[in-house]
Amino acid sequence: MMDLFISAFVTLFVVIDPPGCAPIYASLTTGASAAQRRAMAIRATLIAGCILVFFAMFGEALLSFLHIDLDSFRIAGGIMLFMIAIDMVFEKRTERREQRAEKLIATPEVEDVSVFPMAMPMLAGPGSIASVMLLVAQNNGLDRAMVIFGALLLVLLLTLAALLSAGPLMRLIGNKGEAVITRLLGVLLAALAAQFVIDGLKASFPSLG
């Protein structure tokens, strides 16, 4: 079970990327009061958590309804995660987040960013949704699902902590430190994504095993 917890934690931590979300959140909430920043951080994390739990619980049923084989979803999800990993390594993902943040910052009033873009797509984006669905789908049993939900809860708590301490955190690690962390997480995600694809191919084509 500990192996599953570590695997789920690493996967979700890398995909959700709390260190990468913190500077974006700090820039999005420039001009907001401390109470507003705290409320938006909590709300964003709760909404993202609800979205991810929903897809974790009902994602496989949704795939079945759409007549999509789980192994096909593994392959597609792995490819998608690999593309996200490439973006992280070459900082394209950060650039897109910053561009989205700049558009919102341009508005004169303090805007509630808890739902968009923080909860979706930054925290509960395609990568994290695909990851949590795959993790639950390939680990049958309530006990194993609870382990995955425990890992998700820990990642969300770390994300909330990162958002709440976004300002001091950025002063501590700086832009270069954040870039290094993002690249390292991208490499890890690429390896995890490759494993998803390999597992899907082996299940779809047993002769490959």
mmCIF file of C-alpha atoms in Angstrom:
data_model
loop_
_atom_site.group_PDB
_atom_site.id
_atom_site.type_symbol
_atom_site.label_atom_id
_atom_site.label_comp_id
_atom_site.label_asym_id
_atom_site.label_seq_id
_atom_site.Cartn_x
_atom_site.Cartn_y
_atom_site.Cartn_z
ATOM 1 C CA MET A 1 0.000 0.000 0.000
ATOM 2 C CA MET A 2 2.873 2.350 0.739
ATOM 3 C CA ASP A 3 4.173 1.839 -2.803
ATOM 4 C CA LEU A 4 0.754 2.785 -4.170
ATOM 5 C CA PHE A 5 0.582 5.850 -1.939
ATOM 6 C CA ILE A 6 4.024 7.037 -3.019
ATOM 7 C CA SER A 7 3.267 6.385 -6.690
ATOM 8 C CA ALA A 8 -0.070 8.214 -6.506
ATOM 9 C CA PHE A 9 1.426 11.078 -4.517
ATOM 10 C CA VAL A 10 4.330 11.590 -6.913
ATOM 11 C CA THR A 11 2.066 11.411 -9.965
ATOM 12 C CA LEU A 12 -0.485 13.884 -8.612
ATOM 13 C CA PHE A 13 2.126 16.199 -7.115
ATOM 14 C CA VAL A 14 3.978 16.402 -10.409
ATOM 15 C CA VAL A 15 0.829 16.971 -12.466
ATOM 16 C CA ILE A 16 -0.827 19.499 -10.144
ATOM 17 C CA ASP A 17 2.561 21.140 -9.529
ATOM 18 C CA PRO A 18 2.031 23.180 -6.323
ATOM 19 C CA PRO A 19 5.410 24.979 -6.621
ATOM 20 C CA GLY A 20 4.506 26.051 -10.150
ATOM 21 C CA CYS A 21 1.035 27.242 -9.168
ATOM 22 C CA ALA A 22 2.263 29.426 -6.299
ATOM 23 C CA PRO A 23 3.921 32.196 -8.360
ATOM 24 C CA ILE A 24 0.984 32.297 -10.761
ATOM 25 C CA TYR A 25 -1.425 32.648 -7.860
ATOM 26 C CA ALA A 26 0.725 35.386 -6.348
ATOM 27 C CA SER A 27 0.581 37.366 -9.585
ATOM 28 C CA LEU A 28 -3.144 36.743 -10.068
ATOM 29 C CA THR A 29 -4.002 38.054 -6.617
ATOM 30 C CA THR A 30 -1.876 41.184 -6.715
ATOM 31 C CA GLY A 31 -3.931 43.940 -5.128
ATOM 32 C CA ALA A 32 -6.154 41.571 -3.178
ATOM 33 C CA SER A 33 -6.230 41.735 0.591
ATOM 34 C CA ALA A 34 -4.773 38.935 2.704
ATOM 35 C CA ALA A 35 -8.289 37.758 3.569
ATOM 36 C CA GLN A 36 -9.295 37.698 -0.099
ATOM 37 C CA ARG A 37 -6.174 35.759 -1.078
ATOM 38 C CA ARG A 38 -6.769 33.253 1.706
ATOM 39 C CA ALA A 39 -10.438 32.784 0.773
ATOM 40 C CA MET A 40 -9.663 32.331 -2.923
ATOM 41 C CA ALA A 41 -6.892 29.823 -2.188
ATOM 42 C CA ILE A 42 -9.174 27.720 0.009
ATOM 43 C CA ARG A 43 -12.037 27.922 -2.472
ATOM 44 C CA ALA A 44 -9.826 26.998 -5.439
ATOM 45 C CA THR A 45 -8.396 23.983 -3.637
ATOM 46 C CA LEU A 46 -11.816 22.748 -2.498
ATOM 47 C CA ILE A 47 -13.349 23.101 -5.961
ATOM 48 C CA ALA A 48 -10.395 21.365 -7.608
ATOM 49 C CA GLY A 49 -10.613 18.579 -5.035
ATOM 50 C CA CYS A 50 -14.323 18.057 -5.714
ATOM 51 C CA ILE A 51 -13.716 17.920 -9.459
ATOM 52 C CA LEU A 52 -10.900 15.395 -9.118
ATOM 53 C CA VAL A 53 -12.829 13.191 -6.676
ATOM 54 C CA PHE A 54 -15.831 13.225 -9.022
ATOM 55 C CA PHE A 55 -13.765 12.022 -11.973
ATOM 56 C CA ALA A 56 -11.943 9.500 -9.789
ATOM 57 C CA MET A 57 -15.249 7.983 -8.666
ATOM 58 C CA PHE A 58 -17.260 8.195 -11.873
ATOM 59 C CA GLY A 59 -14.613 8.492 -14.565
ATOM 60 C CA GLU A 60 -14.518 4.786 -15.366
ATOM 61 C CA ALA A 61 -18.320 4.675 -15.634
ATOM 62 C CA LEU A 62 -18.153 7.654 -17.976
ATOM 63 C CA LEU A 63 -15.606 5.862 -20.144
ATOM 64 C CA SER A 64 -17.817 2.788 -20.201
ATOM 65 C CA PHE A 65 -20.822 4.876 -21.207
ATOM 66 C CA LEU A 66 -18.792 6.350 -24.057
ATOM 67 C CA HIS A 67 -17.542 2.861 -25.009
ATOM 68 C CA ILE A 68 -13.927 3.833 -24.406
ATOM 69 C CA ASP A 69 -11.652 1.018 -23.302
ATOM 70 C CA LEU A 70 -9.602 1.710 -20.176
ATOM 71 C CA ASP A 71 -6.390 0.647 -21.897
ATOM 72 C CA SER A 72 -7.072 3.125 -24.689
ATOM 73 C CA PHE A 73 -7.538 5.800 -22.052
ATOM 74 C CA ARG A 74 -4.253 4.764 -20.439
ATOM 75 C CA ILE A 75 -2.444 5.264 -23.735
ATOM 76 C CA ALA A 76 -4.188 8.564 -24.497
ATOM 77 C CA GLY A 77 -3.706 9.808 -20.944
ATOM 78 C CA GLY A 78 -0.051 8.837 -20.990
ATOM 79 C CA ILE A 79 0.535 10.680 -24.255
ATOM 80 C CA MET A 80 -1.239 13.753 -22.906
ATOM 81 C CA LEU A 81 0.793 13.681 -19.690
ATOM 82 C CA PHE A 82 3.973 13.284 -21.725
ATOM 83 C CA MET A 83 3.085 16.412 -23.696
ATOM 84 C CA ILE A 84 2.532 18.277 -20.426
ATOM 85 C CA ALA A 85 5.917 16.998 -19.229
ATOM 86 C CA ILE A 86 7.613 18.316 -22.368
ATOM 87 C CA ASP A 87 5.970 21.690 -21.767
ATOM 88 C CA MET A 88 7.225 21.679 -18.174
ATOM 89 C CA VAL A 89 10.792 20.823 -19.155
ATOM 90 C CA PHE A 90 10.887 23.588 -21.753
ATOM 91 C CA GLU A 91 8.803 25.974 -19.588
ATOM 92 C CA LYS A 92 6.000 26.298 -22.145
ATOM 93 C CA ARG A 93 3.425 25.436 -19.496
ATOM 94 C CA THR A 94 4.674 28.228 -17.247
ATOM 95 C CA GLU A 95 4.570 30.677 -20.142
ATOM 96 C CA ARG A 96 0.926 29.857 -20.881
ATOM 97 C CA ARG A 97 -0.001 30.185 -17.215
ATOM 98 C CA GLU A 98 1.748 33.539 -17.009
ATOM 99 C CA GLN A 99 0.018 34.799 -20.149
ATOM 100 C CA ARG A 100 -3.337 33.793 -18.700
ATOM 101 C CA ALA A 101 -2.426 35.527 -15.464
ATOM 102 C CA GLU A 102 -1.380 38.710 -17.266
ATOM 103 C CA LYS A 103 -4.752 38.933 -18.985
ATOM 104 C CA LEU A 104 -6.549 38.734 -15.665
ATOM 105 C CA ILE A 105 -4.172 41.147 -13.961
ATOM 106 C CA ALA A 106 -4.985 43.709 -16.658
ATOM 107 C CA THR A 107 -8.493 44.059 -15.223
ATOM 108 C CA PRO A 108 -8.658 46.991 -12.787
ATOM 109 C CA GLU A 109 -10.766 45.333 -10.085
ATOM 110 C CA VAL A 110 -9.767 42.419 -7.885
ATOM 111 C CA GLU A 111 -11.193 39.411 -9.686
ATOM 112 C CA ASP A 112 -12.128 36.130 -8.052
ATOM 113 C CA VAL A 113 -9.722 33.673 -9.655
ATOM 114 C CA SER A 114 -10.643 30.723 -7.445
ATOM 115 C CA VAL A 115 -12.780 28.933 -10.046
ATOM 116 C CA PHE A 116 -11.054 30.097 -13.222
ATOM 117 C CA PRO A 117 -8.205 29.770 -13.793
ATOM 118 C CA MET A 118 -7.051 28.346 -10.447
ATOM 119 C CA ALA A 119 -9.451 25.449 -9.770
ATOM 120 C CA MET A 120 -9.770 24.754 -13.487
ATOM 121 C CA PRO A 121 -7.604 24.350 -15.450
ATOM 122 C CA MET A 122 -4.550 24.969 -13.266
ATOM 123 C CA LEU A 123 -5.261 22.529 -10.431
ATOM 124 C CA ALA A 124 -7.921 20.248 -11.888
ATOM 125 C CA GLY A 125 -6.755 20.280 -15.477
ATOM 126 C CA PRO A 126 -6.770 17.546 -18.120
ATOM 127 C CA GLY A 127 -3.545 16.061 -16.789
ATOM 128 C CA SER A 128 -4.652 15.759 -13.164
ATOM 129 C CA ILE A 129 -8.110 14.500 -14.151
ATOM 130 C CA ALA A 130 -6.599 11.839 -16.409
ATOM 131 C CA SER A 131 -4.085 10.880 -13.727
ATOM 132 C CA VAL A 132 -6.601 10.407 -10.935
ATOM 133 C CA MET A 133 -8.929 8.459 -13.230
ATOM 134 C CA LEU A 134 -6.119 6.151 -14.313
ATOM 135 C CA LEU A 135 -4.854 5.623 -10.779
ATOM 136 C CA VAL A 136 -8.276 4.635 -9.453
ATOM 137 C CA ALA A 137 -9.208 2.583 -12.518
ATOM 138 C CA GLN A 138 -6.096 0.428 -12.409
ATOM 139 C CA ASN A 139 -6.228 -0.119 -8.632
ATOM 140 C CA ASN A 140 -9.454 -1.944 -7.850
ATOM 141 C CA GLY A 141 -10.813 -2.144 -4.336
ATOM 142 C CA LEU A 142 -12.035 0.369 -1.784
ATOM 143 C CA ASP A 143 -8.875 0.139 0.305
ATOM 144 C CA ARG A 144 -6.640 0.979 -2.656
ATOM 145 C CA ALA A 145 -8.958 3.784 -3.740
ATOM 146 C CA MET A 146 -8.775 5.269 -0.249
ATOM 147 C CA VAL A 147 -4.978 5.201 -0.438
ATOM 148 C CA ILE A 148 -5.148 7.165 -3.696
ATOM 149 C CA PHE A 149 -7.621 9.636 -2.184
ATOM 150 C CA GLY A 150 -5.260 10.010 0.766
ATOM 151 C CA ALA A 151 -2.425 10.873 -1.608
ATOM 152 C CA LEU A 152 -4.700 13.331 -3.420
ATOM 153 C CA LEU A 153 -5.676 14.947 -0.120
ATOM 154 C CA LEU A 154 -2.027 15.381 0.839
ATOM 155 C CA VAL A 155 -1.196 16.945 -2.533
ATOM 156 C CA LEU A 156 -4.159 19.317 -2.236
ATOM 157 C CA LEU A 157 -3.113 20.313 1.286
ATOM 158 C CA LEU A 158 0.405 21.016 0.022
ATOM 159 C CA THR A 159 -1.102 22.982 -2.852
ATOM 160 C CA LEU A 160 -3.196 25.024 -0.443
ATOM 161 C CA ALA A 161 -0.112 25.676 1.682
ATOM 162 C CA ALA A 162 1.793 26.771 -1.430
ATOM 163 C CA LEU A 163 -0.994 29.146 -2.458
ATOM 164 C CA LEU A 164 -1.346 30.612 1.025
ATOM 165 C CA SER A 165 2.395 31.192 1.255
ATOM 166 C CA ALA A 166 2.853 32.155 -2.399
ATOM 167 C CA GLY A 167 4.463 35.524 -1.677
ATOM 168 C CA PRO A 168 7.056 34.368 0.890
ATOM 169 C CA LEU A 169 7.638 31.155 -1.079
ATOM 170 C CA MET A 170 8.540 33.073 -4.224
ATOM 171 C CA ARG A 171 10.887 35.320 -2.286
ATOM 172 C CA LEU A 172 12.544 32.191 -0.884
ATOM 173 C CA ILE A 173 13.061 30.128 -4.048
ATOM 174 C CA GLY A 174 12.975 32.893 -6.661
ATOM 175 C CA ASN A 175 12.162 32.547 -10.345
ATOM 176 C CA LYS A 176 15.250 30.458 -11.100
ATOM 177 C CA GLY A 177 14.509 28.045 -8.283
ATOM 178 C CA GLU A 178 10.935 27.656 -9.473
ATOM 179 C CA ALA A 179 12.170 26.975 -13.022
ATOM 180 C CA VAL A 180 14.555 24.266 -11.796
ATOM 181 C CA ILE A 181 11.817 22.578 -9.740
ATOM 182 C CA THR A 182 9.401 22.681 -12.675
ATOM 183 C CA ARG A 183 11.955 21.075 -14.999
ATOM 184 C CA LEU A 184 12.740 18.313 -12.508
ATOM 185 C CA LEU A 185 9.044 17.589 -12.041
ATOM 186 C CA GLY A 186 8.658 17.536 -15.818
ATOM 187 C CA VAL A 187 11.284 14.812 -16.162
ATOM 188 C CA LEU A 188 9.531 12.733 -13.497
ATOM 189 C CA LEU A 189 6.191 13.220 -15.202
ATOM 190 C CA ALA A 190 7.641 12.130 -18.552
ATOM 191 C CA ALA A 191 8.764 8.844 -17.004
ATOM 192 C CA LEU A 192 5.370 8.288 -15.366
ATOM 193 C CA ALA A 193 3.598 9.096 -18.628
ATOM 194 C CA ALA A 194 5.765 6.631 -20.527
ATOM 195 C CA GLN A 195 4.840 3.940 -18.007
ATOM 196 C CA PHE A 196 1.125 4.641 -18.522
ATOM 197 C CA VAL A 197 1.566 4.207 -22.282
ATOM 198 C CA ILE A 198 3.618 1.022 -21.871
ATOM 199 C CA ASP A 199 0.997 -0.488 -19.535
ATOM 200 C CA GLY A 200 -1.781 0.394 -21.963
ATOM 201 C CA LEU A 201 0.064 -1.080 -24.935
ATOM 202 C CA LYS A 202 0.901 -4.281 -23.062
ATOM 203 C CA ALA A 203 -2.742 -4.738 -22.061
ATOM 204 C CA SER A 204 -4.008 -3.978 -25.568
ATOM 205 C CA PHE A 205 -1.373 -6.093 -27.296
ATOM 206 C CA PRO A 206 -0.426 -9.002 -25.000
ATOM 207 C CA SER A 207 2.230 -10.148 -27.455
ATOM 208 C CA LEU A 208 4.260 -7.060 -26.511
ATOM 209 C CA GLY A 209 4.588 -8.308 -22.955
#
